[in-house]
Every structure is written in structure tokens, then in C-alpha cells.
Short mmCIF file of C-alpha atoms and ligand atoms in Angstrom, two decimals:
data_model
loop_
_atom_site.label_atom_id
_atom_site.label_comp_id
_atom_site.label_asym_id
_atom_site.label_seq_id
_atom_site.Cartn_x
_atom_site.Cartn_y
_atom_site.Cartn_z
CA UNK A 8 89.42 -79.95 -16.49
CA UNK A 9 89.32 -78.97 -12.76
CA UNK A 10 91.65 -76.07 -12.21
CA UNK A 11 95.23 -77.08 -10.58
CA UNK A 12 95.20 -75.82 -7.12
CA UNK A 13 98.95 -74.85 -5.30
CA UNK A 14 100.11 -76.50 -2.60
CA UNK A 15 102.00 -73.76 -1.31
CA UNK A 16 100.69 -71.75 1.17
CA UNK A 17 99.70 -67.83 0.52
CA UNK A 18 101.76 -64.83 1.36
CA UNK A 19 101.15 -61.44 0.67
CA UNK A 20 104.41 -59.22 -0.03
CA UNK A 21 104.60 -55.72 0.57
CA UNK A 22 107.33 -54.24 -1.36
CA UNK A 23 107.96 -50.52 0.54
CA UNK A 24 108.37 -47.56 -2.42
CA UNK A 25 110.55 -46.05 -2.27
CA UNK A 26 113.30 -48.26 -1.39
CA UNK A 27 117.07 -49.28 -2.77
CA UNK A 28 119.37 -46.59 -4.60
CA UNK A 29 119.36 -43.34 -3.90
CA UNK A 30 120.49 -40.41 -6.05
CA UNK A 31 124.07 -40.30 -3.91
CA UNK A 32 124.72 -43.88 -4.13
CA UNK A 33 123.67 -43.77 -7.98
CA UNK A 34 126.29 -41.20 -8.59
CA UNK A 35 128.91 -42.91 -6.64
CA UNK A 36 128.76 -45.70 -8.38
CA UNK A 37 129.03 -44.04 -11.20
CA UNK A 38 131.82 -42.45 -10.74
CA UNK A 39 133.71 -45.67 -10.07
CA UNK A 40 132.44 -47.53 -13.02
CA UNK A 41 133.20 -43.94 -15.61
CA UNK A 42 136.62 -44.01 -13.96
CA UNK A 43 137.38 -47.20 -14.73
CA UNK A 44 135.87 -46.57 -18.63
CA UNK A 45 138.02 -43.50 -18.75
CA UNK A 46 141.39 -44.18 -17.01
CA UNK A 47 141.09 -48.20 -17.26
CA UNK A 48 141.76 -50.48 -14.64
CA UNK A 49 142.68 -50.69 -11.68
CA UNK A 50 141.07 -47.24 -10.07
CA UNK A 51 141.17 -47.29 -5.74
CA UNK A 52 138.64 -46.78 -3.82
CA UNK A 53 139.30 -45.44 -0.81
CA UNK A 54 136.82 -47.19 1.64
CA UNK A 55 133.55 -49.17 0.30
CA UNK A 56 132.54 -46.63 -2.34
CA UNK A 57 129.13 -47.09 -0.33
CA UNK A 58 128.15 -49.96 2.25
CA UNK A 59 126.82 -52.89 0.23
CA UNK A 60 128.97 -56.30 0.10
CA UNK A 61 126.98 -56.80 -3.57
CA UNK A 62 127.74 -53.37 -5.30
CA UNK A 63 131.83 -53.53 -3.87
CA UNK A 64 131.93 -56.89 -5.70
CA UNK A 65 130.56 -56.04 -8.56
CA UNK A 66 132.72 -53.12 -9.50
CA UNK A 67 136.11 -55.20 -7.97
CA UNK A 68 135.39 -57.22 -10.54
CA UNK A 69 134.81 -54.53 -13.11
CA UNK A 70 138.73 -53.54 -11.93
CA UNK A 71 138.30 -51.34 -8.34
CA UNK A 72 140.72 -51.66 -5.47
CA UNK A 73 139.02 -51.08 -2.76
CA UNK A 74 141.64 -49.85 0.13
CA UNK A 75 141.23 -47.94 3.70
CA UNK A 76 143.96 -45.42 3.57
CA UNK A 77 145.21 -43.48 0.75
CA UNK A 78 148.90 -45.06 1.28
CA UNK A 79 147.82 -47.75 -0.32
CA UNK A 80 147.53 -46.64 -3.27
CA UNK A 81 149.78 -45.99 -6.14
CA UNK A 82 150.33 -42.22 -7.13
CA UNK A 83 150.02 -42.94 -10.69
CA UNK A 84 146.16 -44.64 -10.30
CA UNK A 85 143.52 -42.22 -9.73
CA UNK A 86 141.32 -42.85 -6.75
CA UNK A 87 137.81 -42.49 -6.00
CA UNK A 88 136.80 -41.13 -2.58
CA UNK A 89 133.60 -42.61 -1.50
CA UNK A 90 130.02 -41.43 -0.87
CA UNK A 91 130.44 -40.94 3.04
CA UNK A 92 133.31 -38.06 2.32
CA UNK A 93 136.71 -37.64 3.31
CA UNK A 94 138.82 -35.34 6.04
CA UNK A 95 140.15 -32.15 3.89
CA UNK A 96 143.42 -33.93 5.08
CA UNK A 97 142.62 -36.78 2.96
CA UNK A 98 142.16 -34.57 -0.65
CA UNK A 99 145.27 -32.25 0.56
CA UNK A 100 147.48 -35.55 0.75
CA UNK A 101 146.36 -36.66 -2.65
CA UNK A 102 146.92 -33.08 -3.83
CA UNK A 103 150.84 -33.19 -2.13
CA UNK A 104 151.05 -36.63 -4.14
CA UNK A 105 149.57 -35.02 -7.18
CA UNK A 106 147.12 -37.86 -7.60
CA UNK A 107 144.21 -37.64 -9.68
CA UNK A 108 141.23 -38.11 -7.17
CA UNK A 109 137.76 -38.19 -7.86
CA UNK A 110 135.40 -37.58 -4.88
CA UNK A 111 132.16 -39.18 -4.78
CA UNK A 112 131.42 -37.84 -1.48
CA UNK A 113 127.30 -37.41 -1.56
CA UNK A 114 126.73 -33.59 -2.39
CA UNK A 115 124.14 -34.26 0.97
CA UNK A 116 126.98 -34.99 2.50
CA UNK A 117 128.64 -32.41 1.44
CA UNK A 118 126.01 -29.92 2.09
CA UNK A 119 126.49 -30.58 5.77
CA UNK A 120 130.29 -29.87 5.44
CA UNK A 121 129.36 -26.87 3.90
CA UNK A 122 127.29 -25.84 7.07
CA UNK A 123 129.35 -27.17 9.61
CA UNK A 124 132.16 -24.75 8.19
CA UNK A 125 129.85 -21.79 8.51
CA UNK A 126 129.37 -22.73 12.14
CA UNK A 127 132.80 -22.48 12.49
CA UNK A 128 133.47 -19.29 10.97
CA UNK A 129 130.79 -17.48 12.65
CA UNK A 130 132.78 -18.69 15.94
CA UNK A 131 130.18 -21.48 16.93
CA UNK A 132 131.30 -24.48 19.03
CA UNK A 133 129.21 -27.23 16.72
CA UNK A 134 127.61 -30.04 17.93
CA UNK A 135 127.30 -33.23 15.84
CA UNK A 136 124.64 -35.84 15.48
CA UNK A 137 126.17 -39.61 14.80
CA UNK A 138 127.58 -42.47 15.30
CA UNK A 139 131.55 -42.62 16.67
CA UNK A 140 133.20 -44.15 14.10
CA UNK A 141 131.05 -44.12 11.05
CA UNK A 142 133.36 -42.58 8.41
CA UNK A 143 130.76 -39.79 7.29
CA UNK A 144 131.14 -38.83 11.02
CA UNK A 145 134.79 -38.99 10.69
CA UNK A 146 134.83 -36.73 7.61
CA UNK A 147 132.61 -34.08 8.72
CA UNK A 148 134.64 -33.81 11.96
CA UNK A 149 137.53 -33.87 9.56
CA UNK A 150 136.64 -30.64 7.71
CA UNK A 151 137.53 -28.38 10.93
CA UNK A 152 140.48 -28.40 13.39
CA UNK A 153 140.27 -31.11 16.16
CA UNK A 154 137.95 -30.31 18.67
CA UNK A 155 135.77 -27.79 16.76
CA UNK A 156 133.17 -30.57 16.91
CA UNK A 157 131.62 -32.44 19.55
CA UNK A 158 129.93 -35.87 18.94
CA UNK A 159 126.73 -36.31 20.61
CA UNK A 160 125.18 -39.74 19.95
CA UNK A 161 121.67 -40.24 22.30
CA UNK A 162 119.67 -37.94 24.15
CA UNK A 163 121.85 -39.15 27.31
CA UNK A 164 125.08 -37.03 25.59
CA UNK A 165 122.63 -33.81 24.83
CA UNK A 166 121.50 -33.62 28.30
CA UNK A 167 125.60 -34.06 29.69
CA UNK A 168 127.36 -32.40 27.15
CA UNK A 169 129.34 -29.24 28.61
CA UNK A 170 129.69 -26.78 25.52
CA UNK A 171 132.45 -23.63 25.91
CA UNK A 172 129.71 -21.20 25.56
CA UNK A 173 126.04 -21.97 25.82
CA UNK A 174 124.70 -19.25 23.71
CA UNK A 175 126.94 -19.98 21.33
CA UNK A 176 126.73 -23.39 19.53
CA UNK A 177 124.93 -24.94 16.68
CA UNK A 178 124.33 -28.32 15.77
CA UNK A 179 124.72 -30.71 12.10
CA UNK A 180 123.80 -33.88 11.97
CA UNK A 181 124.80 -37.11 10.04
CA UNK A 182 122.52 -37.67 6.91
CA UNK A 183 121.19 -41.38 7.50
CA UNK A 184 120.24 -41.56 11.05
CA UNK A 185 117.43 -42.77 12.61
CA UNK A 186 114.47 -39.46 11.95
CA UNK A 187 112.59 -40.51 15.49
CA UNK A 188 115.92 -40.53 17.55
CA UNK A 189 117.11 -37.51 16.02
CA UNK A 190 114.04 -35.43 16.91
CA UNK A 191 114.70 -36.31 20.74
CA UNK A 192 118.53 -35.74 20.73
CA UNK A 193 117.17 -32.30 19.11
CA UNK A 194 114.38 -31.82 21.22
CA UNK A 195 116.79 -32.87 24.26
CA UNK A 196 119.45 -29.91 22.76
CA UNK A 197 117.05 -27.03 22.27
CA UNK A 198 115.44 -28.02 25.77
CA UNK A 199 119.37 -27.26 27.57
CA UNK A 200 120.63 -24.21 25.31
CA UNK A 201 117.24 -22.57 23.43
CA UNK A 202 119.65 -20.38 21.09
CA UNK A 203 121.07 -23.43 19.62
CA UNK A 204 121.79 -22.25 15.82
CA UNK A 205 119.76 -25.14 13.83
CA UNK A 206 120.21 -26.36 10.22
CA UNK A 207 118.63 -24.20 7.57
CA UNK A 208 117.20 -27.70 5.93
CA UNK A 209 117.21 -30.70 7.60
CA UNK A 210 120.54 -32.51 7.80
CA UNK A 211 119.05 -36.14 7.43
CA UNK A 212 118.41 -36.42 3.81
CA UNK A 213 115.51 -36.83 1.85
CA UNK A 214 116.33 -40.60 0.56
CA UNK A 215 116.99 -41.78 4.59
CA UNK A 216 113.40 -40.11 5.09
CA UNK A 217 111.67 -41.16 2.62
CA UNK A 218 112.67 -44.90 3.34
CA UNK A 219 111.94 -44.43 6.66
CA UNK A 220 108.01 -42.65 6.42
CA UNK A 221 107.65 -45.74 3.27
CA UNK A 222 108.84 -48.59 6.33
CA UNK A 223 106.55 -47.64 8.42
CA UNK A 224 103.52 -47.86 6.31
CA UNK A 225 104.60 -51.07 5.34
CA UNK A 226 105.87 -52.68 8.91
CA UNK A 227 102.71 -51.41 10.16
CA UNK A 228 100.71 -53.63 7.79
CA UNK A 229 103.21 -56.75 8.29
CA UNK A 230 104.11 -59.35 10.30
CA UNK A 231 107.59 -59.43 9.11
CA UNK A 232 109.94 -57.20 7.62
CA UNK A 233 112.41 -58.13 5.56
CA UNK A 234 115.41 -55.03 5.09
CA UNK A 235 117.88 -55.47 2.00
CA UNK A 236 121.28 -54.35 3.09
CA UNK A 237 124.90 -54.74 4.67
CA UNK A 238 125.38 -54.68 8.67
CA UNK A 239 127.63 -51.71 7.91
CA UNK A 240 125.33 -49.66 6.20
CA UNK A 241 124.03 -47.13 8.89
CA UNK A 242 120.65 -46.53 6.91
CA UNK A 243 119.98 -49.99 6.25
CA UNK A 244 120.04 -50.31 10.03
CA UNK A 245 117.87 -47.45 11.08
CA UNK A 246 115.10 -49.14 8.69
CA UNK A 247 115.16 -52.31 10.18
CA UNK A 248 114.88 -50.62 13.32
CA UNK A 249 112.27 -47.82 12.40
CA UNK A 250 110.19 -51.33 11.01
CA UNK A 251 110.68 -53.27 14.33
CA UNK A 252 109.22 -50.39 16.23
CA UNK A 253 106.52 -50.04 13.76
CA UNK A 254 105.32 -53.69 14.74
CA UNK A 255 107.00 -56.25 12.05
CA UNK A 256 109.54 -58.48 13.49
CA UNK A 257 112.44 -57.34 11.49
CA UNK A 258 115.28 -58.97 9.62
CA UNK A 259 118.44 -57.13 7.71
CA UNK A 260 119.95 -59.75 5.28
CA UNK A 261 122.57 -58.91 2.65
CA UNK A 262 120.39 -61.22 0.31
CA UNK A 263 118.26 -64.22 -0.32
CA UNK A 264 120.54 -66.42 0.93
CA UNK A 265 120.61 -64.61 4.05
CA UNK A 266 116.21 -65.56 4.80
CA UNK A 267 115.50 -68.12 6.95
CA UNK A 268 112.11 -69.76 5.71
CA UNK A 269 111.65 -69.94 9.69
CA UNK A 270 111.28 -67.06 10.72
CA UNK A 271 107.70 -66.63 8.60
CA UNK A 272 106.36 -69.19 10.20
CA UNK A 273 102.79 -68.19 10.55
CA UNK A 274 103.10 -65.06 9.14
CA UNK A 275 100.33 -63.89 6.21
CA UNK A 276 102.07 -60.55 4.86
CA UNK A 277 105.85 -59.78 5.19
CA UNK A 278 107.74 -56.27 4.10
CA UNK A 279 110.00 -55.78 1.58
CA UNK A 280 112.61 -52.95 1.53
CA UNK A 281 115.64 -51.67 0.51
CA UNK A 282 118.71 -49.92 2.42
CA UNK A 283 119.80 -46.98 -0.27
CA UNK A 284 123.08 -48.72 -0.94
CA UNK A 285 121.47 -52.16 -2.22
CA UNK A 286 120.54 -52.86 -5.62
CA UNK A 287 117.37 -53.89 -6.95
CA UNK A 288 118.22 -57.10 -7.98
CA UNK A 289 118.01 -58.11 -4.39
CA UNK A 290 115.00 -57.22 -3.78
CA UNK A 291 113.86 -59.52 -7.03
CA UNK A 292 116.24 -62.37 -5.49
CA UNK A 293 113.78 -62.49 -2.35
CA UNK A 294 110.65 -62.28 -4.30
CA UNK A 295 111.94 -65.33 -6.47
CA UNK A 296 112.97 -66.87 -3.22
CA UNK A 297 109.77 -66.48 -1.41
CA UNK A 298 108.02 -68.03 -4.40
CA UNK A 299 109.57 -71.23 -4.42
CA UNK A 300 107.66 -72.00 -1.27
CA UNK A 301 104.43 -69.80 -1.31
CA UNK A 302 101.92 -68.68 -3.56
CA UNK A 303 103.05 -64.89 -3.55
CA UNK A 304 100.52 -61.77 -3.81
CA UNK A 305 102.80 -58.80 -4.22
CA UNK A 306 101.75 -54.89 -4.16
CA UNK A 307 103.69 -52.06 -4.25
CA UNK A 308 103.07 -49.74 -1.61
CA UNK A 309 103.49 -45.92 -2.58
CA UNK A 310 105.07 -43.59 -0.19
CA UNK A 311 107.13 -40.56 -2.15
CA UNK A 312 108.27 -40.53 -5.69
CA UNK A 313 111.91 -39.66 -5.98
CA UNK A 314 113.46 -37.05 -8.98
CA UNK A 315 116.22 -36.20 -7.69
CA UNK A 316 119.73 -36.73 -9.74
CA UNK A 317 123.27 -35.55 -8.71
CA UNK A 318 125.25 -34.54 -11.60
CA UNK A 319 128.54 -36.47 -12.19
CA UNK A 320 131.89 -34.48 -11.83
CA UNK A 321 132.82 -32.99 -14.89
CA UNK A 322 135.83 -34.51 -15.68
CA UNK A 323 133.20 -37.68 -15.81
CA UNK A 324 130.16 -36.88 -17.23
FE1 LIG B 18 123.33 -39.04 -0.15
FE2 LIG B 18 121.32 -39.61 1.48
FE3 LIG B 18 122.06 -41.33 -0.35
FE4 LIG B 18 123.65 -40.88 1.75
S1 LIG B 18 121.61 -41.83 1.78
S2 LIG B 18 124.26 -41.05 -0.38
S3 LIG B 18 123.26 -38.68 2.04
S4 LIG B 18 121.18 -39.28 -0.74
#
């Protein structure tokens, strides 16, 4: 018997390692889905515990109330703050209420607060890398007094912004931005005030790095990329960037429903990755969904292996 020969067409898929969950997002999540086990249901969240439509859904249905402010919620239900952080005004409230509050802030995250507060003490004006608006921005300008912290944004702020004292300032940056940009806003810094006091380790963290150096291989070697994750999540977006640049024509879809079969049109090899707040089972969704219509080659392409584990608070673990 003659073997059967597919009428679909062949693609190869490059899935980018590694990609998906980090060890922040892991622990967040965690912390949601052990609060609800331990105090039952419902626990608040106060903003998306991280930024991924498919993981808030999940755990809503699992009992979380996912709210913006912490007036919303009931003093008697504990809630979870999420992986971005929180303004100190935020936990002191739920202290004054005498909530129970578990914070799920990433200890990356929290690392940078950490820093930003030794700025301060050592009478630094501080200087921080973001995006207006993003709410890890919003709590690590929310650990000092207003106007501690300036927000610089592109190169164009570093080479405008007006600091109190030149030789006195230091810069923190937001954990998931763009590695590339980052090195020219801090090239563009240390160009204009040479004393500029500099993180001990780098601010952008090792899962936003990783993903980004593991995009690149693979975008480089593709003529699409396709990026798991939610418009909202701000490292989801610098790797479909960081992909685009690296030559793939890139596309960030929530999930499988989200790929147009058109836009491969001609393409042999197409990227797979991950933003670190969406789940692996998305990644599997697009696999199964590209096989429905071509006869799929898929290899894993190495970058970094990740160990690293956050532990859970103790009241938790
Ligand atoms: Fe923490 Fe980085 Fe993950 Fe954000 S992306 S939760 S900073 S490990």
C-alpha cells in the first residue's frame, strides 16, 4: 500500500524556550488560588493579579473578585495585592481597615522598591524608567513622597529632563521593559549627568530578558511570530516588538482564536512564544490550531533554562 500523502501544506514551528510563566507570575497565582483554599471564597484582587484575560478567568471562577481600588472591597475578605505592587498607601489603608492582605507584589518588583528607597535616603533625586500609567510604575513611584521620582519614558525625556541637582541622582527602572530601549534611555542618562548612581543588578528582570535574548533567536529564523499574551501585559508587548525588529512580522493574540490563517500566507517557519503572564495551554491551543491546516514540524529552540522559585508568604505556604 502506497503511503497516504497530506494535503496540507508544511510549516515549521519554532516554539522560543524559554517562554510563558515566570517565577513572579507562578507565585502570584498562587497566592490567589492558596487564599481561596485557606480563607474560602470570595478573596479580592486588587487589580488583574497579573495581565492575562485567561489566568483572571480562571481563578474568578475558582471564587476571586477582581476590583481596582481597595474600597471595593469588604473589610472582612482578605485581599490579594497583585504582582505589579502597590503604593505603601495602599497596604497602610488595609492596615487602618485591619484587613487581612496578602501581597503578591513580584519580590523583582519589590527589589526595585527596595532600591529606589535607598536612593531616597541617601538624598538622591531618582529617575525612573517606564511607562506613565502602568501600575508597577505607579507603585514604585508610590513608595516615596510625590515628586521624589521622575518618570522618564524614551531617550527624548533623558536628554530634556531638568533634575534638582545633577550630581546627585540615580536611576531604577521598571522590570519588563523593552532591554534595547532601555540601554539607550541609559546610555542617553549617563551621556547628560556621568555620576548618575546606577542599579547594583539590573532592574529589568531575568524572566523579561530571557524572553527577550530567546525571541530573537527565534524571529530571526521566522517569517512570522506569533506572541501569546494580553494587550495589557507590558512584557508581552516588548516581545512582539523585540521579534518585529528581529525580522518576523509579528502578531500578539490572547489565543488561538485570536490567529488569522492569513496572515501566514506564504510563510515556511513561524515563532512561537509566550508573554510571562500566559499559560502554557495557549501555546498548545496554537500548535493544535496550526495543525488543522498544515503538516506541522515543531522544535524547541533553547535559549536559558530557568530555576528560579519565589517562596510563597508564610501565612500561605
Ligand atoms: Fe517578576 Fe519579572 Fe515575572 Fe514581572 S516578569 S513577575 S518582575 S519575574
Amino acid at each position: 500500500m502506497s503511503p497516504t500523502l497530506s494535503s496540507r501544506p508544511p510549516l515549521t514551528v519554532l516554539l522560543a524556550t524559554p517562554r510563558g510563566f515566570c517565577a513572579g507570575v507562578d507565585r502570584a497565582i498562587q497566592i490567589v488560588e492558596r487564599a481561596i483554599g485557606r480563607f474560602g471564597a470570595p478573596v479580592y484582587v486588587r487589580h488583574e493579579i497579573v495581565h492575562n484575560r485567561h489566568v483572571v478567568e480562571r481563578l474568578k471562577g475558582l471564587g476571586a473578585i477582581f476590583v481596582e481600588e481597595l474600597e471595593e472591597c469588604p473589610p472582612d475578605r482578605p485581599v490579594v495585592f497583585s504582582a505589579h505592587g502597590v503604593p505603601k498607601s495602599v497596604s497602610a489603608e488595609a492596615k487602618l481597615r485591619k484587613m487581612i492582605y496578602l501581597d503578591a507584589t513580584c519580590p523583582l518588583v519589590s527589589k526595585v522598591h527596595v532600591e529606589a528607597g535607598r536612593h531616597f535616603d541617601a538624598g538622591r533625586e531618582i529617575v525612573l524608567i517606564g511607562h506613565a500609567g502602568h501600575p508597577e510604575v505607579v507603585g514604585t513611584m508610590g513608595q516615596l513622597p510625590a515628586g521624589a521620582v521622575t518618570l522618564v519614558q524614551s531617550v527624548e525625556d533623558a536628554r530634556t529632563f531638568t533634575p534638582k541637582d545633577p550630581a546627585n541622582i540615580a536611576f531604577v527602572t521598571q522590570t519588563t521593559l523593552s532591554v534595547d530601549d532601555t540601554a539607550e534611555i541609559v546610555a542617553a542618562l549617563k551621556a547628560r549627568f556621568p555620576e548618575i548612581a546606577t542599579p547594583y543588578k539590573e532592574d529589568i528582570c531575568y524572566a523579561t530578558t530571557n524572553r527577550q535574548e530567546a525571541v530573537k533567536t527565534v524571529a530571526g529564523r521566522s517569517d512570522v511570530l506569533l506572541v501569546l499574551g494580553s494587550a495589557n501585559s507590558s512584557n508581552s508587548v516588548r516581545l512582539a516588538e523585540v521579534g518585529g525588529r528581529a525580522g518576523a512580522r509579528a502578531y500578539l493574540i490572547d489565543d488561538a482564536d485570536g490567529l488569522d490563517l492569513a496572515w501566514l500566507a506564504g510563510a515556511q517557519t513561524v515563532g512561537v512564544t509566550a508573554g510571562a503572564s500566559a499559560p502554557e495551554v495557549l501555546v498548545q491551543g496554537v500548535i493544535d490550531r496550526l495543525a488543522e491546516s498544515f503538516e506541522l514540524s515543531v522544535e524547541e529552540i533553547d535559549a536559558q533554562r530557568e530555576t528560579v522559585i519565589f517562596k510563597l508568604p508564610r501565612v500561605l505556604a
